[in-house]
Coordinates of C-alpha atoms in Angstrom, one line a residue:
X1 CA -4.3 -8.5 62.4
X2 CA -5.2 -5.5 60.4
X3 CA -6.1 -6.1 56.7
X4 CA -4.7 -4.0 53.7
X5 CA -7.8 -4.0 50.8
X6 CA -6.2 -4.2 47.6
X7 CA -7.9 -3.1 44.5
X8 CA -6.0 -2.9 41.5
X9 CA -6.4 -2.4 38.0
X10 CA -5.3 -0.5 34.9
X11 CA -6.3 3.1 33.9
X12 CA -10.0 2.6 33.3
X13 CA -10.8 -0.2 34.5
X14 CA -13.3 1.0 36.8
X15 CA -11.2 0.9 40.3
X16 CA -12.9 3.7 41.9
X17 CA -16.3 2.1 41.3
X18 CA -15.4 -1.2 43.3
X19 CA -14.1 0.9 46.1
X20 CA -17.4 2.8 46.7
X21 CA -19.2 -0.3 46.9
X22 CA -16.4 -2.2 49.4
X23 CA -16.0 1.1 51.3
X24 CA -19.9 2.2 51.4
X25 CA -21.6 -1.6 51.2
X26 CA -19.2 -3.6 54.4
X27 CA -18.3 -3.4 57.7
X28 CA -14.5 -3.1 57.6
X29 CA -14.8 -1.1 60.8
X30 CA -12.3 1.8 61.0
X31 CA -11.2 2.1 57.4
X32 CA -8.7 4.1 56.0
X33 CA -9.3 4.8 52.3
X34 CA -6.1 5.6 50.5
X35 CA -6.0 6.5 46.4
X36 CA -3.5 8.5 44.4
X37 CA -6.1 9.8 42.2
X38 CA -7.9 11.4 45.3
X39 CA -4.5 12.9 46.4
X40 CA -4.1 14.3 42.5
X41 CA -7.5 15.8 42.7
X42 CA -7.2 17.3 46.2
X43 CA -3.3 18.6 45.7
X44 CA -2.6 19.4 42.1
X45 CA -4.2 20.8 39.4
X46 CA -4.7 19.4 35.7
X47 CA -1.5 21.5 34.6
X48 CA 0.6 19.4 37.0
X49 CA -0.5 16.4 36.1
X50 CA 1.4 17.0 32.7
X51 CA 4.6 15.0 32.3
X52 CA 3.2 13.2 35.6
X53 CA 4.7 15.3 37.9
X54 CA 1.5 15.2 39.7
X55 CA 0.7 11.4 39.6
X56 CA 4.1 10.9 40.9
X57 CA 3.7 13.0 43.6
X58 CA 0.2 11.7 44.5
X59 CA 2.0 8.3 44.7
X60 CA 4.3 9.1 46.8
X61 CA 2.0 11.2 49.4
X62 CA -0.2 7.7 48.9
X63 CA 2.5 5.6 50.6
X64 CA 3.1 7.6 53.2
X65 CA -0.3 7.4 54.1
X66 CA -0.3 3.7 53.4
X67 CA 2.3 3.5 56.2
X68 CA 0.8 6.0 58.7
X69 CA -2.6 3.6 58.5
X70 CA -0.3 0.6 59.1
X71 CA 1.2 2.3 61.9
X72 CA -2.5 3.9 64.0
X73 CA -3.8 1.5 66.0
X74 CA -7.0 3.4 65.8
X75 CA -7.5 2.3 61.6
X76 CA -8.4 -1.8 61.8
X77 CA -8.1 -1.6 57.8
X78 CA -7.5 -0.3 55.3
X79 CA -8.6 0.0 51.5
X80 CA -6.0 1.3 48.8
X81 CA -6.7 1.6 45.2
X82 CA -4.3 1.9 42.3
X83 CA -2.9 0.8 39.2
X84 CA 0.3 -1.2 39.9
X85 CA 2.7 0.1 36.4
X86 CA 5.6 1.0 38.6
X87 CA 7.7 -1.1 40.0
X88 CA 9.2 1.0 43.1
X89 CA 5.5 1.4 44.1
X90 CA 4.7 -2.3 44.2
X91 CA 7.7 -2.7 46.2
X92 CA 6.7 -0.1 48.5
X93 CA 3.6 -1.4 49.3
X94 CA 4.9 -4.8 49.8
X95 CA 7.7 -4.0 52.2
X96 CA 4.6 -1.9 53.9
X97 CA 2.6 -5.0 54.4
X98 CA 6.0 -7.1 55.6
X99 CA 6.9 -4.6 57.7
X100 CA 3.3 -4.3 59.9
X101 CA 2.6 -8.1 59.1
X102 CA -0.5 -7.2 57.3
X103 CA -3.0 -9.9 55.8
X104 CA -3.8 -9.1 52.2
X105 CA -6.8 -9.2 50.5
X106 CA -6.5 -8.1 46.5
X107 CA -9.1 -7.3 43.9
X108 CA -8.1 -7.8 40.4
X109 CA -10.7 -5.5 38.0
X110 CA -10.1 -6.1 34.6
X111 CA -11.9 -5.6 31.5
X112 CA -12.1 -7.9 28.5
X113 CA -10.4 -5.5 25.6
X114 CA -8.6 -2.3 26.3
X115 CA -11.1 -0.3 24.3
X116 CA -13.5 -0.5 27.2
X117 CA -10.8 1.2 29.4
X118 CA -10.0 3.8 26.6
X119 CA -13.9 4.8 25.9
X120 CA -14.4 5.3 30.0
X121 CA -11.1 7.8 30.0
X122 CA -12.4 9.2 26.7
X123 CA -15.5 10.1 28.7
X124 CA -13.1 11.2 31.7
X125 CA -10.7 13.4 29.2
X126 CA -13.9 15.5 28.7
X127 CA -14.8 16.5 32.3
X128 CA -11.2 16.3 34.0
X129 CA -7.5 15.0 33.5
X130 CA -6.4 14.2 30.5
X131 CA -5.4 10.6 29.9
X132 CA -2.7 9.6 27.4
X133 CA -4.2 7.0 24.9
X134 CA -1.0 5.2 25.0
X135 CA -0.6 5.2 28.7
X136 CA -3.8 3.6 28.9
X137 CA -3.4 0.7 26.8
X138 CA 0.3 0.0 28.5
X139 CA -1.4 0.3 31.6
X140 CA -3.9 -2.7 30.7
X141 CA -0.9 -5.2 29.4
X142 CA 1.4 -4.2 32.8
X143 CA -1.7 -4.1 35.5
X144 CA -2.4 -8.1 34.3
X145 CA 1.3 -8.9 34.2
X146 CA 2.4 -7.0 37.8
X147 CA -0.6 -8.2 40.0
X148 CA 0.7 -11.4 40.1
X149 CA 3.5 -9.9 42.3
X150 CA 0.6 -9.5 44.9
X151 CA -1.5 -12.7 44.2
X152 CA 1.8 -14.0 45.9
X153 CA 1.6 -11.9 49.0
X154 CA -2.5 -12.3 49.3
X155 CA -4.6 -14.7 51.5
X156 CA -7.3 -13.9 48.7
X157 CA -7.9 -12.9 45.3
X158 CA -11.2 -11.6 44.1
X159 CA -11.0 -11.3 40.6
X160 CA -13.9 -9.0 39.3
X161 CA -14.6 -8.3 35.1
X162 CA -16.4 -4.4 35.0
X163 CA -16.6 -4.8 31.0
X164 CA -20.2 -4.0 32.2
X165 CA -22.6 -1.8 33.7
X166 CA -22.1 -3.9 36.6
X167 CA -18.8 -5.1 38.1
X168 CA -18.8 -9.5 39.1
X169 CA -16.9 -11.5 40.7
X170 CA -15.6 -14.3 37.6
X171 CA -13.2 -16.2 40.0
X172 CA -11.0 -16.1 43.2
X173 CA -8.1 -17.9 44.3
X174 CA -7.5 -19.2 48.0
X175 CA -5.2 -21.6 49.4
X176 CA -3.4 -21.7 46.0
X177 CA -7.0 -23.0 44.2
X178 CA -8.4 -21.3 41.4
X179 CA -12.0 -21.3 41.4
X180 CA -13.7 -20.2 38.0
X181 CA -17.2 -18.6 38.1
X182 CA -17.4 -17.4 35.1
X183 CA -16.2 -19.6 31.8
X184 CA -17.0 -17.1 29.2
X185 CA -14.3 -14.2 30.5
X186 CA -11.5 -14.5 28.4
X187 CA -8.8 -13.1 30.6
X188 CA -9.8 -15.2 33.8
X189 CA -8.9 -18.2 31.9
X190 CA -5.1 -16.9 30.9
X191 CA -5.0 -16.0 34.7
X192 CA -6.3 -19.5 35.5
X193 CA -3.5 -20.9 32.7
X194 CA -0.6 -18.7 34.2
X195 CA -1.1 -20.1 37.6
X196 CA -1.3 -24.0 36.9

């Protein structure tokens, strides 16, 4: 059974970051890596991006290659990161995974304030897109609210805090048990809360 890599996380949260260590650090054998921000980068310009023509249509060229990896029988897995705010894209992705029976495996990053995720796009504003205050601090109420959609769907949760330097693992969920590691994060425990 081929395995879809989840990461998800708001605008900021430091998404891209986990993936380089997942894709560069295991053996996931033939991996397809699949990102709407690689797509923005690659296909349209910072002018596009404006009124999110661009991020829209990075989305959409994202699930079609979400569902040309499900399809190949020469990709075993495959690793896609993005920040779940719409809701046509979540259920994309999900009829995706029903569709070529895939086994789920998502990764929650999540920072403990939304000022973390607004200084790292600060820093990101100066040396490409610009990112919308606003959107980022929607993004980090909606990302926590809509991954629960996929906590349904997953085998296992990995929930990772990258307030830090360092991303860590705080807690993970499997077989509908919630395992803390990490009794100081704030927003674990709401998750923890929410699901009992």
């Amino acid at each position: 059974m081929k395995t879809l890599f989840l990461v998800v996380g708001a605008i900021g949260s430091g998404k891209s970051s986990v993936c380089k260590y997942l894709f560069s650090e295991s053996k996931l054998g033939k991996i397809a890596f699949i990102a709407s921000d690689e797509y923005k980068i690659k296909y349209f310009n910072v002018e596009v991006t404006k009124g999110n023509k661009g991020y829209r249509a990075a989305d959409e060229l994202m699930m079609e290659a979400l569902e040309m990896a499900a399809a190949d029988n020469n990709v075993d897995n495959i690793l896609v990161e993005f920040c779940p705010m719409r809701q046509n894209k979540i259920r994309t992705i999900l009829s995706i995974v029903n569709k070529y029976n895939l086994k789920v495996i998502l990764f929650l990053v999540h920072t403990e304030g939304s000022d973390v995720n607004v200084s790292r796009t600060s820093l990101r504003n100066e040396t490409s897109d610009k990112v919308d205050q606003k959107k980022v601090l929607k993004s980090y109420e909606y990302v926590f609210i809509n991954s629960f959609i996929f906590m349904e769907s997953a085998s296992r949760v990995y929930f990772i805090d990258n307030s830090k330097t360092m991303p860590r693992v705080v807690g993970f969920l499997k077989n509908n048990t919630m395992s803390i590691l990490d009794t100081k994060c704030r927003w674990i425990k709401k998750i923890s809360e929410r699901l009992s």
